[in-house]
Coordinates of C-alpha atoms and ligand atoms in Angstrom, one line a residue:
M1 CA 76.6 -37.2 -160.2
S2 CA 78.7 -39.0 -157.4
I3 CA 78.0 -42.3 -155.8
I4 CA 78.0 -42.5 -152.2
Q5 CA 79.4 -46.2 -151.4
F6 CA 79.5 -48.2 -148.0
P7 CA 81.0 -51.5 -147.3
K8 CA 79.4 -54.8 -147.6
E9 CA 79.7 -55.6 -144.2
M10 CA 78.3 -52.5 -142.8
K11 CA 74.7 -52.8 -141.0
W12 CA 71.8 -51.2 -141.3
G13 CA 69.0 -50.5 -138.9
V14 CA 66.4 -48.4 -137.5
A15 CA 66.0 -47.4 -133.8
T16 CA 63.1 -46.7 -131.4
A17 CA 62.1 -46.7 -127.5
S18 CA 59.7 -48.3 -125.6
Y19 CA 58.2 -45.4 -124.1
Q20 CA 58.1 -43.5 -127.6
I21 CA 56.3 -46.8 -129.0
E22 CA 55.0 -49.2 -127.0
G23 CA 52.0 -48.1 -125.2
A24 CA 50.0 -50.9 -123.1
I25 CA 51.2 -49.0 -120.0
N26 CA 49.3 -51.3 -117.7
A27 CA 49.3 -54.8 -119.9
G28 CA 51.4 -57.6 -118.2
G29 CA 51.6 -55.9 -114.8
R30 CA 53.7 -52.9 -116.2
G31 CA 54.7 -50.3 -113.3
A32 CA 54.7 -46.6 -114.1
S33 CA 57.9 -44.6 -115.2
I34 CA 58.5 -41.1 -114.9
W35 CA 57.8 -40.3 -118.2
D36 CA 53.8 -41.6 -117.1
V37 CA 54.4 -39.3 -114.2
F38 CA 55.7 -36.4 -116.4
A39 CA 53.8 -36.5 -119.4
K40 CA 50.6 -35.9 -117.1
T41 CA 52.1 -33.3 -115.3
P42 CA 50.3 -30.2 -116.6
G43 CA 52.4 -28.1 -119.0
K44 CA 55.3 -30.5 -119.3
V45 CA 54.4 -32.2 -122.6
K46 CA 52.8 -30.5 -125.5
N47 CA 49.2 -30.7 -126.3
G48 CA 49.0 -32.7 -122.8
D49 CA 50.4 -35.7 -124.6
N50 CA 51.3 -38.7 -123.1
G51 CA 52.5 -42.7 -123.9
D52 CA 49.7 -44.5 -123.1
V53 CA 48.9 -45.5 -126.4
A54 CA 51.7 -44.3 -128.5
C55 CA 52.2 -46.6 -131.9
D56 CA 50.6 -49.4 -129.7
S57 CA 53.9 -51.6 -130.8
Y58 CA 53.1 -53.7 -127.7
H59 CA 50.7 -55.2 -129.5
R60 CA 51.8 -54.6 -133.0
Y61 CA 55.0 -55.6 -132.8
E62 CA 55.0 -58.1 -135.4
E63 CA 53.5 -55.5 -138.1
D64 CA 56.1 -53.3 -137.4
I65 CA 58.9 -56.1 -138.1
E66 CA 57.1 -57.2 -141.4
I67 CA 57.7 -53.6 -142.2
M68 CA 61.5 -54.0 -141.1
K69 CA 61.3 -57.2 -143.3
D70 CA 60.4 -55.0 -146.0
L71 CA 62.8 -52.4 -145.7
G72 CA 65.6 -54.9 -145.6
V73 CA 67.4 -54.0 -142.2
D74 CA 70.2 -55.9 -140.6
M75 CA 69.4 -54.9 -137.0
Y76 CA 66.5 -53.0 -135.1
R77 CA 67.5 -51.0 -132.3
F78 CA 64.8 -50.9 -129.7
S79 CA 65.1 -50.4 -125.9
V80 CA 63.6 -52.3 -122.8
A81 CA 60.9 -50.6 -120.4
W82 CA 62.5 -51.1 -117.0
P83 CA 59.1 -51.2 -115.4
R84 CA 58.1 -54.0 -117.6
I85 CA 60.7 -56.4 -115.6
F86 CA 60.7 -54.6 -112.3
P87 CA 57.6 -52.8 -111.8
N88 CA 58.5 -51.9 -108.8
G89 CA 61.9 -51.0 -109.6
T90 CA 63.7 -53.7 -107.5
G91 CA 62.3 -56.7 -105.9
E92 CA 60.0 -59.4 -108.2
V93 CA 60.8 -59.7 -111.8
S94 CA 57.6 -59.7 -113.9
R95 CA 57.5 -62.8 -116.0
E96 CA 55.0 -61.3 -118.2
G97 CA 57.3 -58.5 -119.0
L98 CA 60.3 -60.5 -119.8
D99 CA 57.7 -63.1 -122.3
Y100 CA 57.2 -59.7 -124.0
Y101 CA 60.5 -59.2 -124.9
H102 CA 60.9 -62.8 -126.0
R103 CA 58.2 -62.9 -128.4
L104 CA 59.9 -59.3 -129.8
V105 CA 63.2 -60.8 -130.2
D106 CA 62.1 -64.1 -131.2
R107 CA 60.2 -62.6 -134.3
L108 CA 62.9 -60.5 -135.2
T109 CA 65.1 -63.5 -135.3
E110 CA 63.0 -65.3 -136.9
N111 CA 62.9 -62.5 -139.6
G112 CA 67.0 -62.2 -139.7
I113 CA 66.9 -59.0 -137.9
Q114 CA 69.6 -58.8 -135.3
P115 CA 68.3 -57.1 -132.1
M116 CA 70.1 -54.1 -130.7
C117 CA 68.9 -53.9 -127.2
T118 CA 68.9 -50.5 -125.0
L119 CA 68.6 -51.3 -121.6
Y120 CA 67.9 -48.0 -120.5
H121 CA 66.0 -45.0 -122.9
W122 CA 64.6 -42.7 -120.0
D123 CA 61.6 -44.5 -118.5
L124 CA 63.1 -45.0 -115.2
P125 CA 60.5 -47.1 -112.6
Q126 CA 58.7 -44.5 -110.8
A127 CA 59.3 -46.3 -107.6
L128 CA 62.9 -45.6 -107.5
Q129 CA 62.4 -41.9 -108.4
E130 CA 60.5 -41.7 -105.4
K131 CA 63.4 -42.6 -103.7
G132 CA 65.5 -40.1 -105.2
G133 CA 66.2 -41.7 -108.6
W134 CA 69.5 -41.4 -110.0
D135 CA 70.3 -38.7 -107.2
N136 CA 70.6 -42.0 -105.3
R137 CA 73.4 -44.2 -105.7
D138 CA 70.8 -47.2 -104.7
T139 CA 69.8 -46.5 -108.0
I140 CA 73.1 -47.9 -109.6
D141 CA 72.5 -51.3 -107.9
A142 CA 69.0 -51.2 -108.9
F143 CA 70.1 -50.8 -112.8
V144 CA 73.3 -53.4 -112.3
R145 CA 70.3 -56.2 -111.0
Y146 CA 67.8 -55.3 -113.9
A147 CA 70.6 -55.4 -116.4
E148 CA 71.5 -59.0 -114.9
V149 CA 68.2 -60.1 -115.2
M150 CA 68.7 -59.0 -118.9
F151 CA 71.8 -60.7 -119.5
K152 CA 70.7 -63.7 -118.2
E153 CA 67.4 -64.2 -119.8
F154 CA 68.8 -62.7 -123.3
G155 CA 72.2 -63.5 -123.3
D156 CA 71.9 -66.2 -125.8
K157 CA 69.5 -64.1 -128.1
I158 CA 70.9 -60.6 -128.1
N159 CA 74.1 -59.9 -129.1
H160 CA 74.5 -55.9 -129.0
W161 CA 73.7 -54.4 -125.9
I162 CA 73.3 -50.7 -124.9
T163 CA 73.6 -49.7 -121.2
F164 CA 72.4 -46.0 -121.5
N165 CA 70.6 -43.9 -124.2
E166 CA 72.0 -40.3 -124.3
L167 CA 73.7 -39.8 -120.7
W168 CA 73.8 -35.8 -121.3
C169 CA 69.9 -35.9 -121.7
V170 CA 69.3 -38.1 -118.9
S171 CA 71.6 -36.2 -116.6
F172 CA 71.8 -32.6 -117.8
L173 CA 68.3 -31.8 -120.1
S174 CA 66.3 -33.8 -117.2
N175 CA 67.8 -32.4 -114.3
Y176 CA 69.2 -28.4 -115.0
I177 CA 67.3 -27.8 -118.2
G178 CA 64.3 -29.8 -117.0
V179 CA 62.2 -30.0 -120.2
H180 CA 62.4 -33.5 -119.5
A181 CA 61.6 -36.1 -116.8
P182 CA 61.7 -35.8 -113.8
G183 CA 62.3 -32.0 -114.7
N184 CA 64.5 -30.9 -111.7
T185 CA 66.8 -27.6 -112.6
D186 CA 69.6 -28.3 -110.2
L187 CA 73.2 -28.4 -112.1
Q188 CA 74.8 -30.3 -108.9
L189 CA 72.2 -32.7 -108.9
A190 CA 72.4 -33.1 -112.9
T191 CA 76.3 -33.9 -112.5
N192 CA 75.9 -36.5 -109.7
V193 CA 73.4 -38.4 -112.3
A194 CA 75.6 -38.1 -114.9
H195 CA 78.4 -39.7 -112.7
H196 CA 75.7 -42.0 -111.2
L197 CA 74.9 -43.1 -114.6
L198 CA 78.5 -43.7 -115.8
V199 CA 79.3 -46.0 -112.8
A200 CA 76.1 -47.6 -113.7
H201 CA 77.5 -48.1 -116.9
G202 CA 80.8 -49.6 -115.6
K203 CA 79.1 -51.9 -113.4
A204 CA 76.9 -53.2 -116.0
V205 CA 80.0 -53.8 -118.1
Q206 CA 81.6 -55.8 -115.5
S207 CA 78.7 -57.9 -115.1
Y208 CA 78.2 -58.5 -118.5
R209 CA 82.1 -59.7 -119.0
K210 CA 81.8 -62.0 -115.7
M211 CA 78.7 -63.6 -117.4
G212 CA 81.3 -64.8 -120.0
L213 CA 78.6 -64.1 -122.6
D214 CA 80.5 -63.5 -126.1
G215 CA 78.1 -60.6 -127.5
Q216 CA 78.9 -56.6 -127.5
I217 CA 78.3 -54.3 -125.1
G218 CA 78.2 -49.9 -125.1
Y219 CA 76.5 -47.2 -124.6
A220 CA 75.1 -44.5 -126.4
P221 CA 76.0 -41.1 -125.6
N222 CA 74.4 -37.9 -127.9
V223 CA 76.7 -35.2 -129.2
E224 CA 76.3 -32.0 -131.1
W225 CA 78.8 -30.0 -132.7
N226 CA 79.5 -26.4 -131.7
E227 CA 81.6 -24.6 -134.6
P228 CA 83.7 -21.6 -134.0
F229 CA 82.1 -18.7 -135.5
S230 CA 85.6 -17.0 -135.8
N231 CA 89.4 -18.0 -135.6
Q232 CA 89.5 -16.4 -132.5
M233 CA 91.0 -18.2 -129.6
E234 CA 87.9 -17.2 -127.2
D235 CA 85.1 -18.6 -129.8
A236 CA 87.3 -21.9 -130.2
E237 CA 87.6 -22.4 -126.4
A238 CA 84.0 -21.7 -126.0
C239 CA 83.2 -24.0 -128.4
K240 CA 85.2 -26.8 -126.9
R241 CA 83.3 -26.2 -123.6
G242 CA 80.1 -26.6 -125.4
N243 CA 81.2 -29.6 -127.0
G244 CA 82.7 -31.2 -124.4
W245 CA 79.4 -31.2 -122.4
F246 CA 78.4 -34.0 -124.5
I247 CA 81.7 -35.6 -125.5
E248 CA 84.5 -35.3 -123.4
W249 CA 82.4 -35.1 -120.2
F250 CA 80.7 -38.5 -120.9
M251 CA 83.6 -40.4 -122.7
D252 CA 86.8 -39.3 -121.2
P253 CA 85.8 -41.3 -117.8
V254 CA 85.3 -44.2 -120.3
F255 CA 88.2 -44.4 -122.3
K256 CA 90.6 -42.4 -120.5
G257 CA 89.4 -43.1 -116.9
A258 CA 89.1 -39.3 -115.6
Y259 CA 86.8 -36.6 -116.3
P260 CA 87.9 -33.7 -118.5
S261 CA 89.9 -31.1 -116.3
F262 CA 89.3 -28.3 -118.5
L263 CA 85.4 -29.0 -117.8
V264 CA 85.8 -29.9 -114.0
E265 CA 87.8 -26.8 -113.3
W266 CA 85.0 -25.0 -115.2
F267 CA 82.5 -26.6 -113.2
E268 CA 84.3 -25.8 -109.7
K269 CA 84.4 -22.0 -110.2
K270 CA 80.6 -22.6 -110.7
G271 CA 80.8 -24.1 -107.0
I272 CA 80.0 -27.6 -108.9
T273 CA 81.9 -31.1 -108.0
V274 CA 81.8 -34.4 -109.0
P275 CA 80.6 -36.9 -106.3
I276 CA 83.5 -39.6 -107.0
E277 CA 83.9 -42.3 -104.6
A278 CA 86.6 -44.6 -104.3
G279 CA 86.9 -46.9 -107.1
D280 CA 84.2 -45.3 -109.1
M281 CA 86.7 -44.0 -112.3
E282 CA 88.2 -47.9 -112.6
T283 CA 84.7 -49.1 -112.6
I284 CA 83.6 -46.5 -115.3
Q285 CA 86.8 -47.1 -117.7
Q286 CA 85.8 -50.8 -118.3
P287 CA 86.5 -51.8 -121.6
I288 CA 83.5 -51.5 -124.3
D289 CA 83.2 -53.2 -127.7
F290 CA 81.6 -50.3 -129.6
L291 CA 80.4 -46.9 -128.7
G292 CA 77.1 -46.2 -129.8
I293 CA 76.8 -42.4 -131.2
N294 CA 73.4 -40.2 -131.6
Y295 CA 73.8 -37.0 -133.5
Y296 CA 71.3 -34.7 -135.2
T297 CA 72.1 -31.1 -135.1
G298 CA 74.8 -28.4 -134.6
S299 CA 75.6 -24.9 -134.7
V300 CA 77.9 -22.3 -135.5
A301 CA 78.9 -20.5 -131.9
R302 CA 80.8 -18.1 -130.4
Y303 CA 81.8 -16.8 -127.3
K304 CA 79.7 -14.3 -125.2
E305 CA 80.7 -13.6 -121.3
N306 CA 78.0 -14.9 -119.0
E307 CA 76.1 -16.8 -121.9
G308 CA 74.8 -19.8 -120.5
L309 CA 76.6 -22.7 -119.0
F310 CA 79.6 -22.1 -120.8
D311 CA 79.9 -18.3 -121.9
L312 CA 78.7 -19.6 -125.5
E313 CA 76.1 -18.2 -127.7
K314 CA 74.8 -20.4 -131.1
V315 CA 74.5 -17.8 -134.0
D316 CA 72.0 -18.0 -136.7
A317 CA 74.3 -18.8 -139.6
G318 CA 71.0 -19.2 -142.0
Y319 CA 71.1 -23.1 -142.3
E320 CA 68.2 -24.7 -143.1
K321 CA 66.5 -26.1 -140.5
T322 CA 64.0 -29.1 -140.0
D323 CA 60.3 -28.9 -139.0
I324 CA 61.5 -29.1 -135.0
G325 CA 63.6 -26.0 -135.6
W326 CA 67.1 -27.8 -135.6
N327 CA 69.8 -26.7 -138.5
I328 CA 70.8 -29.4 -140.9
Y329 CA 74.3 -29.7 -140.3
P330 CA 75.8 -32.7 -142.2
E331 CA 79.2 -30.8 -141.7
G332 CA 79.1 -31.4 -137.7
F333 CA 78.5 -34.8 -138.3
Y334 CA 81.6 -35.3 -140.0
K335 CA 83.4 -33.2 -137.7
V336 CA 82.4 -34.7 -134.4
L337 CA 83.0 -38.3 -135.4
Y338 CA 86.4 -37.3 -136.9
Y339 CA 86.8 -35.6 -133.4
I340 CA 86.2 -38.6 -131.2
T341 CA 88.5 -40.8 -133.3
E342 CA 91.3 -38.0 -132.6
Q343 CA 90.7 -38.5 -129.4
Y344 CA 89.8 -42.0 -128.4
G345 CA 91.4 -44.1 -131.3
Q346 CA 89.5 -45.8 -133.8
I347 CA 86.8 -47.7 -131.5
P348 CA 84.1 -49.1 -133.7
I349 CA 81.1 -46.5 -133.9
Y350 CA 77.6 -47.4 -134.4
I351 CA 75.3 -44.7 -135.5
T352 CA 72.6 -45.2 -132.9
E353 CA 70.7 -42.4 -134.0
N354 CA 70.7 -39.8 -136.7
G355 CA 67.2 -38.5 -138.0
S356 CA 65.3 -35.5 -138.7
C357 CA 61.6 -34.1 -138.4
Y358 CA 59.6 -33.5 -141.2
N359 CA 55.5 -33.6 -140.4
D360 CA 54.7 -34.2 -143.9
E361 CA 51.2 -35.9 -143.6
P362 CA 49.9 -38.6 -146.2
V363 CA 48.2 -37.6 -149.6
N364 CA 46.5 -40.4 -151.2
G365 CA 48.2 -42.9 -149.8
Q366 CA 51.5 -41.0 -150.5
V367 CA 53.8 -39.0 -147.5
K368 CA 56.3 -37.0 -150.0
D369 CA 59.0 -36.4 -147.2
E370 CA 61.7 -34.9 -149.5
G371 CA 63.3 -33.2 -146.5
R372 CA 64.0 -36.0 -144.7
I373 CA 65.4 -37.8 -148.2
R374 CA 67.8 -34.9 -148.5
Y375 CA 68.8 -34.9 -144.6
L376 CA 69.6 -38.8 -144.9
S377 CA 71.5 -38.2 -148.1
Q378 CA 73.5 -34.9 -146.8
H379 CA 74.5 -37.1 -143.5
L380 CA 75.2 -40.6 -144.9
T381 CA 77.6 -38.4 -146.9
A382 CA 79.1 -37.2 -144.1
L383 CA 79.1 -40.4 -142.7
K384 CA 81.0 -41.8 -145.8
R385 CA 83.3 -38.8 -145.5
S386 CA 84.1 -40.0 -142.0
M387 CA 85.0 -43.5 -142.9
E388 CA 87.5 -42.4 -145.7
S389 CA 89.1 -40.1 -142.9
G390 CA 89.5 -43.4 -140.4
V391 CA 86.4 -43.6 -138.7
N392 CA 85.9 -47.0 -137.8
I393 CA 81.8 -47.0 -138.3
K394 CA 80.3 -50.2 -137.9
G395 CA 76.7 -49.4 -138.5
Y396 CA 74.0 -47.1 -139.0
M397 CA 70.5 -47.1 -137.3
A398 CA 68.2 -44.9 -138.9
W399 CA 66.0 -42.8 -135.7
S400 CA 63.0 -43.5 -136.4
L401 CA 61.5 -46.8 -137.9
L402 CA 58.0 -44.9 -136.6
D403 CA 56.5 -41.8 -135.9
N404 CA 56.4 -41.6 -131.8
F405 CA 55.9 -40.0 -128.9
E406 CA 58.7 -37.2 -129.2
W407 CA 59.2 -36.2 -125.4
A408 CA 58.2 -33.1 -124.6
E409 CA 57.3 -32.4 -128.2
G410 CA 54.5 -35.1 -127.8
Y411 CA 53.2 -36.6 -131.1
S412 CA 53.8 -32.7 -132.7
M413 CA 57.1 -33.8 -134.4
R414 CA 57.5 -36.7 -136.5
F415 CA 60.7 -38.5 -136.6
G416 CA 59.8 -41.7 -138.7
I417 CA 60.2 -43.3 -142.1
V418 CA 56.6 -44.6 -141.7
H419 CA 54.1 -42.3 -140.7
V420 CA 51.8 -43.2 -137.8
N421 CA 47.8 -42.2 -137.9
Y422 CA 47.5 -41.9 -134.0
R423 CA 43.8 -42.1 -134.4
T424 CA 43.8 -45.1 -136.5
L425 CA 47.6 -46.7 -135.5
E426 CA 48.1 -47.1 -139.2
R427 CA 51.2 -47.5 -141.0
T428 CA 52.3 -45.4 -143.7
K429 CA 55.8 -45.9 -145.3
K430 CA 56.9 -42.5 -146.5
D431 CA 58.9 -41.9 -149.6
S432 CA 62.2 -41.8 -147.1
F433 CA 61.1 -45.7 -146.5
Y434 CA 61.6 -46.4 -150.2
W435 CA 64.7 -44.8 -150.5
Y436 CA 66.1 -45.9 -147.4
K437 CA 65.0 -49.3 -148.5
Q438 CA 66.8 -49.1 -152.0
M439 CA 69.9 -47.5 -150.3
I440 CA 70.3 -50.6 -148.1
A441 CA 69.8 -53.2 -151.1
N442 CA 72.4 -51.1 -153.0
Q443 CA 74.7 -50.3 -150.1
F444 CA 75.0 -47.1 -152.5
F445 CA 73.1 -44.1 -153.4
E446 CA 73.5 -41.5 -156.0
L447 CA 73.9 -37.8 -154.9
Ligands
LIG1 N1 72.6 -28.2 -126.2 N2 71.7 -27.1 -125.2 N3 70.8 -27.1 -125.5 C1 69.8 -26.1 -124.3 C2 68.2 -25.9 -124.7 O1 67.8 -27.2 -124.9 C3 66.3 -27.2 -125.1 C4 66.3 -28.7 -125.8 O2 67.2 -29.0 -126.0 C5 67.2 -30.5 -126.0 C6 68.3 -30.9 -126.9 C7 68.6 -32.3 -127.2 C8 66.9 -33.2 -127.4 C9 66.7 -34.4 -128.4 C10 66.0 -34.8 -128.5 N4 66.4 -36.0 -129.6 C11 65.4 -37.0 -130.1 C12 65.7 -38.2 -129.1 N5 67.0 -39.1 -129.2 C13 66.4 -40.0 -128.1 C14 65.4 -40.8 -129.0 O3 64.5 -40.9 -127.9 C15 64.5 -39.4 -129.9 O4 63.6 -39.1 -129.5 N6 67.5 -35.9 -129.2 N7 67.9 -34.9 -128.6 C16 65.9 -32.5 -127.0 C17 65.9 -31.2 -126.5

């Protein structure tokens, strides 16, 4: 039996996102987002699910906060729906929209829970998409305007800000692979989007600094880990390309002021260029206070000519999988965190998302989600290994507090430590909730 102990200053929390939990899509004058449109496009989301009601957290946030209070978290990572603040993407600000988030943040603070606010968690105002969305550089300025309104309104209440969640998903998953909104399948467009997101991030950080606010600001890329199948150079190089698509592509510009040349050249061979304009790289390289990291899974992978974008194929190495079919790969969590620290130094890191999909249902009021408890203990062990290896971890936000709308999977895939009955909206704390509660209280767990 071994004890995995965390430092007393470690911040523990849970994470959610606006479109996935709020519902109330017309309340307070909220405008349409690209996910409202995408989810209602036939064939895009499993079972035709959408976020019209979701967990109804717009109305039930007080109950959700009571649950968090019982859990004993230090922080709650939530996202703001841009279309609640700017229903048309630009122009008039919605006071009703701002007031909803004041109610949420004030209730959190009353309960001793620190808000960690994500400004962009994928719900772009549809009005901006209709003008080109993130492919249009004007959207950068619209985002900065939105960010400045939020900083001005909440700068004295929120001390941890995240500009963008999972830039790889917003750019490549949503505009090249095409399975998320708006569903484009154009690599050059996706590369433009990725660049414009990074510029928007840099400009928002500049605005935050100009306001002289004393909180912390960062961003939250998602990463996965590809482990070479063999010690053959071609396997290592292919995995480096696959990993770099998540890591270096979105972190080198922020921490080193340039895109990784090994990938720029790889893309150029495919006729893809980055639409860099004068001053962009200096803008992107604004110093940040912390790096958010979202990690779920990894794979063993190897070189295969003409396979995918990077001559890289995943190999089924027989790892157990969660109910969404992703490998359970805690070793990858340790490796990616160690790699990031090797590349960029000991920047403070919050794990802004880590969690697992298990679709256990309540039986006599109990949800026995042993798989999620095992995933949590394995990944928190990997996290502790990284900390003892010099990775500067400041906090861990479990994805997610609640079962919620899992994008293209709809409500079919459950990531919550609290079960949600989508017919009655009843919340049921799962066994993993009680495991996490105990771990937070003790700051350790036994393996
Ligand atoms: N790597 N190559 N893939 C090629 C083939 O892709 C097909 C599908 O790909 C993906 C990749 C990643 C994801 C994903 C989902 N979440 C969970 C959410 N995170 C933010 C929060 O809102 C959670 O709901 N994180 N990541 C989904 C689909």
